[in-house]
GROMACS .gro file of C-alpha atoms in nm:
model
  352
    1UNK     CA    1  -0.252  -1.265   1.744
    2UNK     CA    2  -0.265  -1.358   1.370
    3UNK     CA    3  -0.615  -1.384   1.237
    4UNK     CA    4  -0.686  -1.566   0.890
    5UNK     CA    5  -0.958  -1.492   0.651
    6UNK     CA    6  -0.958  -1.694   0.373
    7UNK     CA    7  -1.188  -1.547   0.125
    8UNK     CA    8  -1.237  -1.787  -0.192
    9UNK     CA    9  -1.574  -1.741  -0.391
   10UNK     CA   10  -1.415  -1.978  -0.653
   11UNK     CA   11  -1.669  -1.864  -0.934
   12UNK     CA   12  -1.466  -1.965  -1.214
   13UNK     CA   13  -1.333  -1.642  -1.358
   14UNK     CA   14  -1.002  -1.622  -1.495
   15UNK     CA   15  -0.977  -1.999  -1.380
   16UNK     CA   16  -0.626  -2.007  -1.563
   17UNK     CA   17  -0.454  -1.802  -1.335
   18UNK     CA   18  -0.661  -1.867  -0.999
   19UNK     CA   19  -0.526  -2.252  -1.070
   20UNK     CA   20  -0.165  -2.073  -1.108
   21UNK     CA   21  -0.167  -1.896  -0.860
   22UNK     CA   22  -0.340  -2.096  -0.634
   23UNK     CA   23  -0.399  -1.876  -0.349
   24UNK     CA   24  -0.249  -1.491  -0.328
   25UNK     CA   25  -0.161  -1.456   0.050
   26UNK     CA   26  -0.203  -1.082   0.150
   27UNK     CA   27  -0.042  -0.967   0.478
   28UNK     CA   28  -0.256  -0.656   0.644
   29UNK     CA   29  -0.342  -0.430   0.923
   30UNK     CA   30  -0.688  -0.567   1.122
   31UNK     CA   31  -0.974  -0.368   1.020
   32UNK     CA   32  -0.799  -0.135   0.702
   33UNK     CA   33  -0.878  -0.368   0.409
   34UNK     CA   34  -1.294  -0.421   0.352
   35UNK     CA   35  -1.402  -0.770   0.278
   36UNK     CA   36  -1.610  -0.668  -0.009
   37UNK     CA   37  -1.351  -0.489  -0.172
   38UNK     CA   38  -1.123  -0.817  -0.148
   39UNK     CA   39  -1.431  -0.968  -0.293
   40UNK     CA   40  -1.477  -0.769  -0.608
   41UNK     CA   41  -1.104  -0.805  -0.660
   42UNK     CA   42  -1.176  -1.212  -0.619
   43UNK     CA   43  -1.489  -1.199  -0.897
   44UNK     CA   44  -1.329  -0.995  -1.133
   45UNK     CA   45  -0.949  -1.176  -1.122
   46UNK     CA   46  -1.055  -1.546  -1.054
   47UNK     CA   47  -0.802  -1.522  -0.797
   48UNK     CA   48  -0.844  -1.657  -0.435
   49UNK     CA   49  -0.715  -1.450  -0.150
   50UNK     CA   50  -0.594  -1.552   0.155
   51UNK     CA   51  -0.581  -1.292   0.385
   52UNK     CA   52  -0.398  -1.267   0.729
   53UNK     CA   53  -0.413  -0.951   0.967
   54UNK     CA   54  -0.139  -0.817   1.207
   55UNK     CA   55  -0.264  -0.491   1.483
   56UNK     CA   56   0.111  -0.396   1.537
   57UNK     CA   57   0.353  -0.274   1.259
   58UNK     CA   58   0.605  -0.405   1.460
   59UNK     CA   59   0.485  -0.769   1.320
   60UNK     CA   60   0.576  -0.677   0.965
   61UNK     CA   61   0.914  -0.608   1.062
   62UNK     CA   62   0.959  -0.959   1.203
   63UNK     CA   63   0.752  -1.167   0.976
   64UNK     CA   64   0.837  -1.033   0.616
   65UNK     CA   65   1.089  -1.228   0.420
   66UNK     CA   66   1.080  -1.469   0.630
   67UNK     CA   67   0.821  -1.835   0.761
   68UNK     CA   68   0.494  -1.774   0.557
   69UNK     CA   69   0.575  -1.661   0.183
   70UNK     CA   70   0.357  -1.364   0.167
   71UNK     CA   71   0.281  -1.207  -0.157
   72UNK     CA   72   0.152  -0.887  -0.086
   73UNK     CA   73   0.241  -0.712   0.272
   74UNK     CA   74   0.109  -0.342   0.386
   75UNK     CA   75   0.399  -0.157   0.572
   76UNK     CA   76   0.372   0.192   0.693
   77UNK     CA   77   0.579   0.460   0.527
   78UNK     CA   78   0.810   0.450   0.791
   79UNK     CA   79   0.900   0.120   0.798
   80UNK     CA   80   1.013   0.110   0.456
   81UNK     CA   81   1.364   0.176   0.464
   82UNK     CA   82   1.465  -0.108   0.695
   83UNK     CA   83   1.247  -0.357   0.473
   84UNK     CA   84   1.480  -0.211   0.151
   85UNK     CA   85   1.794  -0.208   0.282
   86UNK     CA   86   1.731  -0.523   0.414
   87UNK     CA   87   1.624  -0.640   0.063
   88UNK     CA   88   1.312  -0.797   0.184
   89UNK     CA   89   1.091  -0.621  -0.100
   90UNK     CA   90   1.080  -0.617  -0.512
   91UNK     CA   91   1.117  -0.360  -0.668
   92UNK     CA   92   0.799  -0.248  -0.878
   93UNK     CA   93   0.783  -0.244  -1.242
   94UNK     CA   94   0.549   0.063  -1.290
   95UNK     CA   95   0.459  -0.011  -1.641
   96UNK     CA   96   0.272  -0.313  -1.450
   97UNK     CA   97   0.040  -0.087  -1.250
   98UNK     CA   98  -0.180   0.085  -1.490
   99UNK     CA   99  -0.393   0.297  -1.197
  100UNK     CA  100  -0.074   0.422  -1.037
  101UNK     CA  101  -0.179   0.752  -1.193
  102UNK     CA  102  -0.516   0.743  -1.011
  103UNK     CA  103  -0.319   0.802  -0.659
  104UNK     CA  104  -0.264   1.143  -0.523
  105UNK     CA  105   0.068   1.243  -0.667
  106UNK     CA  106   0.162   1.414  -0.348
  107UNK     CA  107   0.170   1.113  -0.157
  108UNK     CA  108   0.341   0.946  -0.387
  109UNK     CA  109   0.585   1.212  -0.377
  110UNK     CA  110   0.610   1.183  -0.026
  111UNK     CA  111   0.678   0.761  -0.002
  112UNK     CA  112   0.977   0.838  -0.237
  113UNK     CA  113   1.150   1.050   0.023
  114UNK     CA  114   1.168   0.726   0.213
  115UNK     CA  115   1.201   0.469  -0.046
  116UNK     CA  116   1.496   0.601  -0.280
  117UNK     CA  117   1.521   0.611  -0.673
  118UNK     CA  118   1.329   0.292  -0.676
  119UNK     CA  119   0.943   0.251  -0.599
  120UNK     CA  120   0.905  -0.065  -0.392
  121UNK     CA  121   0.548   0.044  -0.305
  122UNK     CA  122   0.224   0.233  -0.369
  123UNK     CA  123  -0.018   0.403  -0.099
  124UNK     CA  124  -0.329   0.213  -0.051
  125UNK     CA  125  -0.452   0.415   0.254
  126UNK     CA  126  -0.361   0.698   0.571
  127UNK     CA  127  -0.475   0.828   0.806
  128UNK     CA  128  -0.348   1.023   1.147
  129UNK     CA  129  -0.290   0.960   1.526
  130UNK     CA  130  -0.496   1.244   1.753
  131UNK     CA  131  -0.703   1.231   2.055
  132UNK     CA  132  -1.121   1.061   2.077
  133UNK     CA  133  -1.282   1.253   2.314
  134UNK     CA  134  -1.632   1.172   2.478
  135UNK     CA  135  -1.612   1.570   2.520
  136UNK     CA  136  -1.975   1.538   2.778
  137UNK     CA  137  -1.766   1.328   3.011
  138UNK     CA  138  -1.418   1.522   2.995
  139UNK     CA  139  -1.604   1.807   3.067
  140UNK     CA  140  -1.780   1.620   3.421
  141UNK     CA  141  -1.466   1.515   3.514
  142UNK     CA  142  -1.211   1.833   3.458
  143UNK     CA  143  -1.506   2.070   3.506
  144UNK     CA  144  -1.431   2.274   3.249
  145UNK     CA  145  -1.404   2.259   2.824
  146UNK     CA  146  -1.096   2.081   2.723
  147UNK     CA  147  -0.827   2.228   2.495
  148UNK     CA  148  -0.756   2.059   2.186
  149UNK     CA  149  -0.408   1.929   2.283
  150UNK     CA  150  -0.223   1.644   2.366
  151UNK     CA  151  -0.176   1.768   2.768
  152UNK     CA  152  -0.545   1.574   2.802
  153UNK     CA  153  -0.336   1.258   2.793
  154UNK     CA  154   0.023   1.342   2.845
  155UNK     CA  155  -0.014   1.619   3.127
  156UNK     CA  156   0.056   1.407   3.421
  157UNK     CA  157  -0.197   1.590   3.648
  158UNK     CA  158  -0.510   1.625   3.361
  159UNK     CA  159  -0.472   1.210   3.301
  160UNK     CA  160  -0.476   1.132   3.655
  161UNK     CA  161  -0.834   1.294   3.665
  162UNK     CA  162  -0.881   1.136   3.325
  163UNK     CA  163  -0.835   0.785   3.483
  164UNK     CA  164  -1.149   0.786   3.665
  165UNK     CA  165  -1.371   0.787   3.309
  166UNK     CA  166  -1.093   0.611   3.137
  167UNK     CA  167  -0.838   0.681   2.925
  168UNK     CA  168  -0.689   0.476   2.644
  169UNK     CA  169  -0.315   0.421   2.548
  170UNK     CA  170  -0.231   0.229   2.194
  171UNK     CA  171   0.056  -0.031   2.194
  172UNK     CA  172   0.200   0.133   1.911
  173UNK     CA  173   0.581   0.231   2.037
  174UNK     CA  174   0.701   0.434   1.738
  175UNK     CA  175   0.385   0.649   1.732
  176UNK     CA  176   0.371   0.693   2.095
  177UNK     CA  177   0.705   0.764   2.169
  178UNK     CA  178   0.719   1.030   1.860
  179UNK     CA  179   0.398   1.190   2.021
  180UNK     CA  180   0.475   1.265   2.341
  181UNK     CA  181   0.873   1.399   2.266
  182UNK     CA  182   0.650   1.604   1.993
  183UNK     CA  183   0.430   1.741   2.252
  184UNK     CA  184   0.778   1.806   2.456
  185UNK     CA  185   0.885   1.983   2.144
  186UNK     CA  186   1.166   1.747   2.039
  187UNK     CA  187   1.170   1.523   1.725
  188UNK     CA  188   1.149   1.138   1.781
  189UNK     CA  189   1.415   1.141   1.457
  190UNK     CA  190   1.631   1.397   1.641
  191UNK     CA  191   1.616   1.214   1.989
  192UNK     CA  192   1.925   1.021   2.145
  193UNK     CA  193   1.889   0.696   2.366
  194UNK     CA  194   1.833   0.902   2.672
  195UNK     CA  195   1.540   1.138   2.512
  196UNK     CA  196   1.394   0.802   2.394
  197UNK     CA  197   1.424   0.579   2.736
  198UNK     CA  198   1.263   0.904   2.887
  199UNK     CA  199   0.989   0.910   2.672
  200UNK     CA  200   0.930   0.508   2.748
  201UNK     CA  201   0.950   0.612   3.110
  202UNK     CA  202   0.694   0.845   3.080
  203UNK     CA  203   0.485   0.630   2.844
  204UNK     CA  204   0.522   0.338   3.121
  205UNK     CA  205   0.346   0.568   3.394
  206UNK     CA  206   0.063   0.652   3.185
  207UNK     CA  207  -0.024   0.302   3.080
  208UNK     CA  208  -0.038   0.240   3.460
  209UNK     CA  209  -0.376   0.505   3.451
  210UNK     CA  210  -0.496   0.333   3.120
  211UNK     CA  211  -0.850   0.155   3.115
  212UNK     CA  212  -0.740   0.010   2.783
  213UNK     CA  213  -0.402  -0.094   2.632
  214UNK     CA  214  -0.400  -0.193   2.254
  215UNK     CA  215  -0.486  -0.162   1.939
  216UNK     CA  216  -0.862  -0.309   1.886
  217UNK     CA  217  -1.064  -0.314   2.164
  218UNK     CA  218  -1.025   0.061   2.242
  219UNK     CA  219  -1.278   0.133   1.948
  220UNK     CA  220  -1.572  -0.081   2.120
  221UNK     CA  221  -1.472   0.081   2.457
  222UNK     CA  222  -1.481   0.431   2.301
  223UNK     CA  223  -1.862   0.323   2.163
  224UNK     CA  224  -1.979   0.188   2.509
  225UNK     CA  225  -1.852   0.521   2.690
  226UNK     CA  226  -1.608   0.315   2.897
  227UNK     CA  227  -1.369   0.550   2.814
  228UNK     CA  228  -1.381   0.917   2.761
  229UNK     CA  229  -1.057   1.000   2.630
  230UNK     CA  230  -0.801   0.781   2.410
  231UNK     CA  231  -0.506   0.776   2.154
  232UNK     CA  232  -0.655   0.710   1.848
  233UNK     CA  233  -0.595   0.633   1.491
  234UNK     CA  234  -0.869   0.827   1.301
  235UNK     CA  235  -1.078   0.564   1.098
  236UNK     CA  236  -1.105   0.433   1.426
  237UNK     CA  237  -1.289   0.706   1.618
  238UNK     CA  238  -1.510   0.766   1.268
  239UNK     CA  239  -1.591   0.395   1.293
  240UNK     CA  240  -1.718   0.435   1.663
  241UNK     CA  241  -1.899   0.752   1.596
  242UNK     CA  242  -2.056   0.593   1.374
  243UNK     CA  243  -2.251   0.392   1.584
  244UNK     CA  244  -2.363   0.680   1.779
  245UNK     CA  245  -2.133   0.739   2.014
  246UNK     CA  246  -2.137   1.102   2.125
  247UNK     CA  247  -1.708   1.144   2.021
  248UNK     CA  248  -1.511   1.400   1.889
  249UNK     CA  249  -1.190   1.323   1.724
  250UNK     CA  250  -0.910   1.632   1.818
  251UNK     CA  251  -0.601   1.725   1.591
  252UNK     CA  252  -0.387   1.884   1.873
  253UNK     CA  253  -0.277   2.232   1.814
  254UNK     CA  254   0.083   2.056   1.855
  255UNK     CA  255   0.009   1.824   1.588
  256UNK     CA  256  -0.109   1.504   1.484
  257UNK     CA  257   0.112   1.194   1.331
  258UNK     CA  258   0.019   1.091   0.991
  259UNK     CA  259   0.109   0.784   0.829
  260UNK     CA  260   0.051   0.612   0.532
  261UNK     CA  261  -0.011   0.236   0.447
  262UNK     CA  262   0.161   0.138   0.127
  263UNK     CA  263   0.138  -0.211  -0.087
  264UNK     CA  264   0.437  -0.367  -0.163
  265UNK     CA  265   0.593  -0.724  -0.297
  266UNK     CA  266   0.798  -0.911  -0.066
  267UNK     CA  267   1.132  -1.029  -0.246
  268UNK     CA  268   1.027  -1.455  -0.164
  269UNK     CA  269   0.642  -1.397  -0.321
  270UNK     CA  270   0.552  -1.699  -0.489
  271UNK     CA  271   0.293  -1.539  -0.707
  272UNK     CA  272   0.428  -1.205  -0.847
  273UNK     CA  273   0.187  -1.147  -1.151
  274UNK     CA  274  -0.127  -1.206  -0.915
  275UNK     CA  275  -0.021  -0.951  -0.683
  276UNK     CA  276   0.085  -0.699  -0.955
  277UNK     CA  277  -0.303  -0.731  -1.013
  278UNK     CA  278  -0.397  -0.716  -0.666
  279UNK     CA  279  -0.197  -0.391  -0.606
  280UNK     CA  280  -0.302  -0.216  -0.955
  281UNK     CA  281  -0.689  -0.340  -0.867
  282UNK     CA  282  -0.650  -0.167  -0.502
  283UNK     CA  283  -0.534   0.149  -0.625
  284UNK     CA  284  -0.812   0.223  -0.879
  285UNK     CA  285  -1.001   0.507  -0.717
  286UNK     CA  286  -1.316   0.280  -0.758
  287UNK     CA  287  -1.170   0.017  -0.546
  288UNK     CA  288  -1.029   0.272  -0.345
  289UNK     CA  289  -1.255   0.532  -0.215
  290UNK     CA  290  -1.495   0.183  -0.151
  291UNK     CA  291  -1.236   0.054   0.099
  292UNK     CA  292  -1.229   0.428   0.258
  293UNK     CA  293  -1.604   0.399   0.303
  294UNK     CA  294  -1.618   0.073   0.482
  295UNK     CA  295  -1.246   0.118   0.674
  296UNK     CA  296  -1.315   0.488   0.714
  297UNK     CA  297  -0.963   0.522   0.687
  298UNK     CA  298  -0.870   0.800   0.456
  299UNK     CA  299  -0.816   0.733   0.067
  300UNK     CA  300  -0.518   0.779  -0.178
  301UNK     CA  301  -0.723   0.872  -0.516
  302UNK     CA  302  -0.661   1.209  -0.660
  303UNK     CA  303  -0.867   1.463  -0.485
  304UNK     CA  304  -0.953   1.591  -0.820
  305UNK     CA  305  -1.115   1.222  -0.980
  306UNK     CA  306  -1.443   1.172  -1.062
  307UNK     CA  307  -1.364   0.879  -0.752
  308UNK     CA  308  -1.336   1.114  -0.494
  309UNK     CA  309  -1.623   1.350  -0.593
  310UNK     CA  310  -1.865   1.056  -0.546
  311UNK     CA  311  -1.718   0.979  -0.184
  312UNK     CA  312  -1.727   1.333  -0.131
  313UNK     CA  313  -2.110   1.355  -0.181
  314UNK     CA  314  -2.174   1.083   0.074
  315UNK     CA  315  -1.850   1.114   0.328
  316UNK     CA  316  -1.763   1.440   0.310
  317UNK     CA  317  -1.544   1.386   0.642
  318UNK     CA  318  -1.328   1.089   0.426
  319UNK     CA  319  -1.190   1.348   0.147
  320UNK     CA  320  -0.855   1.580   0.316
  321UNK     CA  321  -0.721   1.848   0.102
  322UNK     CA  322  -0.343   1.844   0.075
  323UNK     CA  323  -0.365   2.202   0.263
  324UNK     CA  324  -0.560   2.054   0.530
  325UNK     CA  325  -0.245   1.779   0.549
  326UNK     CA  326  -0.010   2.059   0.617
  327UNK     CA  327  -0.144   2.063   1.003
  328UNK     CA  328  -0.005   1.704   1.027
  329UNK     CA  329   0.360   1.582   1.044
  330UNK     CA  330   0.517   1.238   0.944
  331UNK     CA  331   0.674   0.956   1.128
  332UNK     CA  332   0.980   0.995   1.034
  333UNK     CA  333   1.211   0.630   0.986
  334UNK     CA  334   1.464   0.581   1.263
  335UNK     CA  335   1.822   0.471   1.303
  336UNK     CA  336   1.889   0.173   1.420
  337UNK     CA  337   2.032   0.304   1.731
  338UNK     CA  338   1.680   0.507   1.742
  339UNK     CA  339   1.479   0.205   1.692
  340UNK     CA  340   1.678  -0.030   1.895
  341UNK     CA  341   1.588   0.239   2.170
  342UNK     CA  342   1.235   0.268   2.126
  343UNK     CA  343   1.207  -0.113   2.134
  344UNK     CA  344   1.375  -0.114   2.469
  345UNK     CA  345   1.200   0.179   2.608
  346UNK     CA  346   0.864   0.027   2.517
  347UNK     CA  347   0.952  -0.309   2.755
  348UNK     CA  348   0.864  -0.075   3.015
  349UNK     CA  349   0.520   0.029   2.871
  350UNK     CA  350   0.412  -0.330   2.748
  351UNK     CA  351   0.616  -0.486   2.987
  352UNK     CA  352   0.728  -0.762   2.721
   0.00000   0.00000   0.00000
């Protein structure tokens, strides 16, 4: 379900461009972009957003370029190819984005390899997909320590027991299905139709243990102990320890997914130079490393800016050295025949 924020403080700043752009209409992930940090952008532009949240990348896909005339959207890395070739996003004028040199170069390094010659978008924020473990209540149930890997959840035997302090399963097909043929040893990218209907197959019998099934409600389930074990994406499980929930969040030794969320233009935007200043405002490292602390997903500043020393002093647990990145791997973008078989796999998990 689409939820809409519309966040106008309508102080009169920059009332030139507010009045022509009317309203800047921002397309996001629930939870990943921090109401004050649309706020400052909002005081210092003079320019009303409208924001509108999705909690499955999947909706992206289907919505961009086309109904609602979104100015901004926020695709995952790996979604980015389809969205280019299909021509549904700009591409950016750099010389427009003045804190472009504030992002980790790395990462930007890394969205080229799926974007081409021509930057279509900029990082605004990653994170990975591991395990949340209420370890005290694994422990009860298996009777022993748990290993840090992905058998807790995928070993048929190990979730069964699992079930009975619940376990959660995200509705999140691409990650999902490229975890488990990971934790089989095979590459979602290197995967044929069978691999892949397998995998949903698989994926379909564990949701039948689940407690929880999505992508939102898992994080006040994790906080309330009704479940003791779930898929997780990372600024999730910090956000529920935060509250004092006795978690631990587990990189399996066979690795955890990363991702990153980028900012890009769609090609039917109606207000181009507003978002320019939305994107180039978002990827300031002051604007930046505030969203990480109120998301707790991870930021995209340069580890070595005066930015990320500040966060570091306060969230030490937010800042990730590019060696410490090395443990995770990619979802990598899919053929069509790939993703037209991870759509059909996953009718059998969500059955929909």
């Amino acid at each position: 379900m689409l939820k809409r924020m519309a966040l106008a403080l309508g102080l009169g700043l920059g009332a030139t461009l507010a009045q022509a752009a009317d309203v800047l209409r921002v397309y996001g992930w629930e939870g990943r972009l921090a109401p004050s940090v649309i706020e400052a952008f909002e005081n210092q532009s003079g320019i009303k957003v409208e924001y509108t949240t999705y909690s499955k990348a999947e909706d992206v896909l289907r919505d961009v370029g086309f109904g609602i005339r979104y100015d901004v959207v926020f695709p995952a890395h790996f979604h980015l190819p389809a969205l280019i070739d299909s021509q549904r996003l700009q591409p950016l004028d750099q010389a427009r984005l003045s804190n472009l040199k504030q992002v980790d170069p790395d990462l930007l390094a890394m969205l080229s390899s799926f974007e081409g010659e021509t930057r279509h978008a900029v990082p605004y924020l990653w994170g990975t997909v591991g395990l949340a473990l209420n370890v005290s209540k694994v422990v009860d149930t298996l009777g022993v320590q748990p290993e840090d890997s992905w058998g807790l959840l995928f070993d048929a035997q190990n979730s069964a027991r699992l079930a009975q302090c619940g376990i959660g399963l995200l509705d999140a097909r691409e990650e999902a299905v490229s975890l488990l043929l990971n934790y089989k040893g095979r590459a979602l990218g290197r995967s044929g139709p069978r691999q892949i209907q397998q995998a949903g197959a698989d994926l379909a019998a564990l949701r039948g243990k689940a407690t929880s099934f999505g992508n939102s409600a898992y994080i006040e389930q994790l906080a309330s102990g009704k479940l003791c074990m779930a898929m997780a994406w990372s600024g999730h499980v910090l956000k529920a320890a935060d509250s004092g929930a006795p978690l631990r969040y587990v990189t399996p030794r066979e690795g955890a997914l990363m991702f990153i969320d980028t900012m890009a233009i769609p090609r039917n935007a109606e207000h181009v130079d507003a978002a320019y200043r939305f994107i180039d405002f978002l990827a300031s490292g002051e604007a930046n490393t505030r969203n990480a602390r109120e998301t707790l997903f991870y930021p995209v500043t340069r580890i070595d800016s005066p930015a990320m020393a500040r966060l570091a002093s306060e969230r030490l647990d937010l800042v990730v050295t590019g060696e410490q990145r090395r443990s995770y791997y990619y979802l990598e973008a899919l053929s069509a025949k790939q993703k037209n078989a991870v759509d059909a796999s996953w009718v059998q998990v969500a059955g929909k």
